[in-house]
Amino acid sequence: MTDVPRLPVPTWFVGCGNMGQAIVGGWRSAGIDLSSTVVIRPSGLPVIGVRTVTQLADAGAPPRLVVLGFKPQKLDEIAPQLRSWVTGRTTIVSLLAGVEVASLKERFPAAGAIVRAMPNLPVAIRRGVIALYGEDADEKTRVEISNLFAPLGFAPWMADEAKFSAVGAVAGSGPAYVARFIAALIKAGEDRGLSNEIASTIAIETVLGTSWLAATDRDGMDEIARRVASPNGTTEAGLAVLDKGLGALLDETLDASANRGRQLAEAARLS
Ligand SMILES: NC(=O)c1ccc[n+]([C@@H]2O[C@H](COP(=O)([O-])OP(=O)(O)OC[C@H]3O[C@@H](n4cnc5c(N)ncnc54)[C@H](OP(=O)(O)O)[C@@H]3O)[C@@H](O)[C@H]2O)c1
């Protein structure tokens, strides 16, 4: 049995909406002790198993780990207040899309280490992808952060911030794209006379089953498609249509997402 990692005491989540709660949920189901974790969010809405407060002043002792779980646009509202709680013993893990380490360093110069993490929603069920990137994180901090995110899925450290952004574009946003693909498959089934219940179940099971096959069978996507599509058969006729547009559409999709990331990065630069 592997050891259950311990969160630094105390750990703060500043902002804990969709992604913060996905991480908390994943940690909870991994058996990680959340009793010294505090969520700070203006609504004060409870997060299961974690003490929730509405302002930093009520959070208690200065944090050893702070997860920034608010929207990038909120950085300049929150950083001036949060800055006084950050010491050389604090590691900041930023989930903020686009915002570069250099911009975070300018806001939190006293922080012991600043790490960017780009998770995706399936961390909630511990099947996520979490890209990690840090310039000044020493080996001890890297091991500590790796140990915390590994129970939530695949958590690679990226060598540079550009590759970190690329993982974010594919994996961070990916569940939304895959959800749209599944929705389109469901609609296509419904349009052909299936009930919503049957169309939903077969679309989800088909994507799940194919993903499972792809993860266990290392022959690659072309080979999986080849095994489905017999020459001049029905699947091949369908692929001839799909292949005309899917690659270009995904390129365009990821380019749009990367452009927005650059805008957020630019907006967060102080100088
Ligand atoms: N969602 C994803 O799949 C995903 C993937 C990768 C990265 N991210 C990143 O994760 C971050 C959070 O995204 P999200 O989707 O979880 O957003 P979200 O659901 O809108 O949650 C935002 C959180 O920020 C809190 N907040 C707002 N103003 C605040 C303030 N002044 N002080 C403290 N907290 C404040 C909100 O509090 P209340 O709940 O009280 O309103 C809420 O808990 C973003 O930076 C995003 O780029 C998200």
JSON list of C-alpha atoms in Angstrom, two decimals, residues 140-247:
[
{"chain": "A", "resi": 140, "resn": "LYS", "atom": "CA", "xyz": [12.10, 19.03, -1.87]},
{"chain": "A", "resi": 141, "resn": "THR", "atom": "CA", "xyz": [9.23, 21.27, -2.99]},
{"chain": "A", "resi": 142, "resn": "ARG", "atom": "CA", "xyz": [8.92, 19.47, -6.33]},
{"chain": "A", "resi": 143, "resn": "VAL", "atom": "CA", "xyz": [8.70, 16.10, -4.59]},
{"chain": "A", "resi": 144, "resn": "GLU", "atom": "CA", "xyz": [6.13, 17.48, -2.15]},
{"chain": "A", "resi": 145, "resn": "ILE", "atom": "CA", "xyz": [3.97, 18.91, -4.96]},
{"chain": "A", "resi": 146, "resn": "SER", "atom": "CA", "xyz": [4.35, 15.78, -7.10]},
{"chain": "A", "resi": 147, "resn": "ASN", "atom": "CA", "xyz": [3.23, 13.63, -4.16]},
{"chain": "A", "resi": 148, "resn": "LEU", "atom": "CA", "xyz": [0.13, 15.80, -3.70]},
{"chain": "A", "resi": 149, "resn": "PHE", "atom": "CA", "xyz": [-0.94, 15.76, -7.34]},
{"chain": "A", "resi": 150, "resn": "ALA", "atom": "CA", "xyz": [0.02, 12.20, -8.29]},
{"chain": "A", "resi": 151, "resn": "PRO", "atom": "CA", "xyz": [-3.05, 10.74, -6.48]},
{"chain": "A", "resi": 152, "resn": "LEU", "atom": "CA", "xyz": [-5.23, 12.85, -8.81]},
{"chain": "A", "resi": 153, "resn": "GLY", "atom": "CA", "xyz": [-3.88, 11.45, -12.08]},
{"chain": "A", "resi": 154, "resn": "PHE", "atom": "CA", "xyz": [-0.95, 11.99, -14.44]},
{"chain": "A", "resi": 155, "resn": "ALA", "atom": "CA", "xyz": [1.11, 14.90, -13.09]},
{"chain": "A", "resi": 156, "resn": "PRO", "atom": "CA", "xyz": [4.20, 15.64, -15.23]},
{"chain": "A", "resi": 157, "resn": "TRP", "atom": "CA", "xyz": [6.63, 18.55, -14.62]},
{"chain": "A", "resi": 158, "resn": "MET", "atom": "CA", "xyz": [7.12, 20.53, -17.81]},
{"chain": "A", "resi": 159, "resn": "ALA", "atom": "CA", "xyz": [10.59, 21.83, -18.72]},
{"chain": "A", "resi": 160, "resn": "ASP", "atom": "CA", "xyz": [9.41, 25.22, -19.97]},
{"chain": "A", "resi": 161, "resn": "GLU", "atom": "CA", "xyz": [6.38, 27.45, -19.70]},
{"chain": "A", "resi": 162, "resn": "ALA", "atom": "CA", "xyz": [5.51, 27.13, -23.42]},
{"chain": "A", "resi": 163, "resn": "LYS", "atom": "CA", "xyz": [5.14, 23.35, -23.13]},
{"chain": "A", "resi": 164, "resn": "PHE", "atom": "CA", "xyz": [3.20, 23.85, -19.89]},
{"chain": "A", "resi": 165, "resn": "SER", "atom": "CA", "xyz": [0.75, 26.03, -21.87]},
{"chain": "A", "resi": 166, "resn": "ALA", "atom": "CA", "xyz": [0.52, 23.40, -24.59]},
{"chain": "A", "resi": 167, "resn": "VAL", "atom": "CA", "xyz": [-0.49, 20.76, -22.03]},
{"chain": "A", "resi": 168, "resn": "GLY", "atom": "CA", "xyz": [-3.04, 23.25, -20.70]},
{"chain": "A", "resi": 169, "resn": "ALA", "atom": "CA", "xyz": [-4.50, 23.73, -24.17]},
{"chain": "A", "resi": 170, "resn": "VAL", "atom": "CA", "xyz": [-4.89, 20.00, -24.74]},
{"chain": "A", "resi": 171, "resn": "ALA", "atom": "CA", "xyz": [-5.62, 18.63, -21.26]},
{"chain": "A", "resi": 172, "resn": "GLY", "atom": "CA", "xyz": [-6.87, 21.61, -19.22]},
{"chain": "A", "resi": 173, "resn": "SER", "atom": "CA", "xyz": [-9.51, 22.57, -21.77]},
{"chain": "A", "resi": 174, "resn": "GLY", "atom": "CA", "xyz": [-9.78, 19.04, -23.19]},
{"chain": "A", "resi": 175, "resn": "PRO", "atom": "CA", "xyz": [-12.71, 17.79, -21.08]},
{"chain": "A", "resi": 176, "resn": "ALA", "atom": "CA", "xyz": [-14.88, 20.59, -22.51]},
{"chain": "A", "resi": 177, "resn": "TYR", "atom": "CA", "xyz": [-13.96, 19.59, -26.07]},
{"chain": "A", "resi": 178, "resn": "VAL", "atom": "CA", "xyz": [-14.53, 15.90, -25.38]},
{"chain": "A", "resi": 179, "resn": "ALA", "atom": "CA", "xyz": [-17.87, 16.72, -23.72]},
{"chain": "A", "resi": 180, "resn": "ARG", "atom": "CA", "xyz": [-18.92, 18.60, -26.87]},
{"chain": "A", "resi": 181, "resn": "PHE", "atom": "CA", "xyz": [-17.87, 15.63, -29.03]},
{"chain": "A", "resi": 182, "resn": "ILE", "atom": "CA", "xyz": [-19.91, 13.25, -26.87]},
{"chain": "A", "resi": 183, "resn": "ALA", "atom": "CA", "xyz": [-22.88, 15.65, -27.02]},
{"chain": "A", "resi": 184, "resn": "ALA", "atom": "CA", "xyz": [-22.65, 15.71, -30.83]},
{"chain": "A", "resi": 185, "resn": "LEU", "atom": "CA", "xyz": [-22.53, 11.89, -30.88]},
{"chain": "A", "resi": 186, "resn": "ILE", "atom": "CA", "xyz": [-25.62, 11.78, -28.63]},
{"chain": "A", "resi": 187, "resn": "LYS", "atom": "CA", "xyz": [-27.49, 14.20, -30.91]},
{"chain": "A", "resi": 188, "resn": "ALA", "atom": "CA", "xyz": [-26.52, 12.19, -33.98]},
{"chain": "A", "resi": 189, "resn": "GLY", "atom": "CA", "xyz": [-27.99, 9.11, -32.29]},
{"chain": "A", "resi": 190, "resn": "GLU", "atom": "CA", "xyz": [-31.17, 10.96, -31.32]},
{"chain": "A", "resi": 191, "resn": "ASP", "atom": "CA", "xyz": [-31.53, 12.31, -34.86]},
{"chain": "A", "resi": 192, "resn": "ARG", "atom": "CA", "xyz": [-31.57, 8.69, -35.99]},
{"chain": "A", "resi": 193, "resn": "GLY", "atom": "CA", "xyz": [-34.45, 7.75, -33.73]},
{"chain": "A", "resi": 194, "resn": "LEU", "atom": "CA", "xyz": [-32.72, 6.67, -30.50]},
{"chain": "A", "resi": 195, "resn": "SER", "atom": "CA", "xyz": [-34.04, 7.85, -27.13]},
{"chain": "A", "resi": 196, "resn": "ASN", "atom": "CA", "xyz": [-31.88, 10.32, -25.23]},
{"chain": "A", "resi": 197, "resn": "GLU", "atom": "CA", "xyz": [-31.19, 7.66, -22.59]},
{"chain": "A", "resi": 198, "resn": "ILE", "atom": "CA", "xyz": [-29.94, 5.06, -25.07]},
{"chain": "A", "resi": 199, "resn": "ALA", "atom": "CA", "xyz": [-28.05, 7.60, -27.22]},
{"chain": "A", "resi": 200, "resn": "SER", "atom": "CA", "xyz": [-26.32, 9.05, -24.11]},
{"chain": "A", "resi": 201, "resn": "THR", "atom": "CA", "xyz": [-25.36, 5.68, -22.74]},
{"chain": "A", "resi": 202, "resn": "ILE", "atom": "CA", "xyz": [-23.94, 4.34, -25.99]},
{"chain": "A", "resi": 203, "resn": "ALA", "atom": "CA", "xyz": [-22.06, 7.58, -26.77]},
{"chain": "A", "resi": 204, "resn": "ILE", "atom": "CA", "xyz": [-20.47, 7.71, -23.30]},
{"chain": "A", "resi": 205, "resn": "GLU", "atom": "CA", "xyz": [-19.68, 3.98, -23.27]},
{"chain": "A", "resi": 206, "resn": "THR", "atom": "CA", "xyz": [-18.19, 4.17, -26.77]},
{"chain": "A", "resi": 207, "resn": "VAL", "atom": "CA", "xyz": [-15.86, 7.03, -25.80]},
{"chain": "A", "resi": 208, "resn": "LEU", "atom": "CA", "xyz": [-15.00, 5.37, -22.48]},
{"chain": "A", "resi": 209, "resn": "GLY", "atom": "CA", "xyz": [-14.41, 1.97, -24.10]},
{"chain": "A", "resi": 210, "resn": "THR", "atom": "CA", "xyz": [-12.28, 3.43, -26.90]},
{"chain": "A", "resi": 211, "resn": "SER", "atom": "CA", "xyz": [-10.24, 5.49, -24.41]},
{"chain": "A", "resi": 212, "resn": "TRP", "atom": "CA", "xyz": [-9.70, 2.39, -22.31]},
{"chain": "A", "resi": 213, "resn": "LEU", "atom": "CA", "xyz": [-8.63, 0.42, -25.36]},
{"chain": "A", "resi": 214, "resn": "ALA", "atom": "CA", "xyz": [-6.28, 3.22, -26.42]},
{"chain": "A", "resi": 215, "resn": "ALA", "atom": "CA", "xyz": [-4.76, 3.38, -22.93]},
{"chain": "A", "resi": 216, "resn": "THR", "atom": "CA", "xyz": [-4.17, -0.36, -22.67]},
{"chain": "A", "resi": 217, "resn": "ASP", "atom": "CA", "xyz": [-3.44, -1.22, -26.29]},
{"chain": "A", "resi": 218, "resn": "ARG", "atom": "CA", "xyz": [-0.29, 0.62, -27.40]},
{"chain": "A", "resi": 219, "resn": "ASP", "atom": "CA", "xyz": [-0.84, 0.16, -31.16]},
{"chain": "A", "resi": 220, "resn": "GLY", "atom": "CA", "xyz": [-2.02, 3.75, -31.62]},
{"chain": "A", "resi": 221, "resn": "MET", "atom": "CA", "xyz": [-5.09, 5.53, -32.94]},
{"chain": "A", "resi": 222, "resn": "ASP", "atom": "CA", "xyz": [-4.60, 4.74, -36.63]},
{"chain": "A", "resi": 223, "resn": "GLU", "atom": "CA", "xyz": [-4.50, 1.03, -35.84]},
{"chain": "A", "resi": 224, "resn": "ILE", "atom": "CA", "xyz": [-7.65, 1.22, -33.69]},
{"chain": "A", "resi": 225, "resn": "ALA", "atom": "CA", "xyz": [-9.45, 3.05, -36.52]},
{"chain": "A", "resi": 226, "resn": "ARG", "atom": "CA", "xyz": [-8.10, 0.53, -39.05]},
{"chain": "A", "resi": 227, "resn": "ARG", "atom": "CA", "xyz": [-9.47, -2.38, -37.02]},
{"chain": "A", "resi": 228, "resn": "VAL", "atom": "CA", "xyz": [-12.94, -0.78, -37.05]},
{"chain": "A", "resi": 229, "resn": "ALA", "atom": "CA", "xyz": [-12.98, 0.39, -40.65]},
{"chain": "A", "resi": 230, "resn": "SER", "atom": "CA", "xyz": [-12.92, -2.42, -43.18]},
{"chain": "A", "resi": 231, "resn": "PRO", "atom": "CA", "xyz": [-11.96, -1.34, -46.71]},
{"chain": "A", "resi": 232, "resn": "ASN", "atom": "CA", "xyz": [-14.88, 0.21, -48.54]},
{"chain": "A", "resi": 233, "resn": "GLY", "atom": "CA", "xyz": [-17.14, -0.40, -45.53]},
{"chain": "A", "resi": 234, "resn": "THR", "atom": "CA", "xyz": [-19.53, 1.79, -43.55]},
{"chain": "A", "resi": 235, "resn": "THR", "atom": "CA", "xyz": [-16.97, 3.23, -41.08]},
{"chain": "A", "resi": 236, "resn": "GLU", "atom": "CA", "xyz": [-14.56, 4.07, -43.86]},
{"chain": "A", "resi": 237, "resn": "ALA", "atom": "CA", "xyz": [-17.31, 6.01, -45.61]},
{"chain": "A", "resi": 238, "resn": "GLY", "atom": "CA", "xyz": [-17.91, 7.96, -42.36]},
{"chain": "A", "resi": 239, "resn": "LEU", "atom": "CA", "xyz": [-14.21, 8.58, -41.73]},
{"chain": "A", "resi": 240, "resn": "ALA", "atom": "CA", "xyz": [-13.82, 10.05, -45.22]},
{"chain": "A", "resi": 241, "resn": "VAL", "atom": "CA", "xyz": [-16.16, 12.84, -44.09]},
{"chain": "A", "resi": 242, "resn": "LEU", "atom": "CA", "xyz": [-14.79, 13.29, -40.55]},
{"chain": "A", "resi": 243, "resn": "ASP", "atom": "CA", "xyz": [-11.16, 13.37, -41.68]},
{"chain": "A", "resi": 244, "resn": "LYS", "atom": "CA", "xyz": [-11.88, 16.27, -44.03]},
{"chain": "A", "resi": 245, "resn": "GLY", "atom": "CA", "xyz": [-12.47, 18.68, -41.16]},
{"chain": "A", "resi": 246, "resn": "LEU", "atom": "CA", "xyz": [-11.64, 17.36, -37.70]},
{"chain": "A", "resi": 247, "resn": "GLY", "atom": "CA", "xyz": [-7.89, 18.04, -37.64]}
]
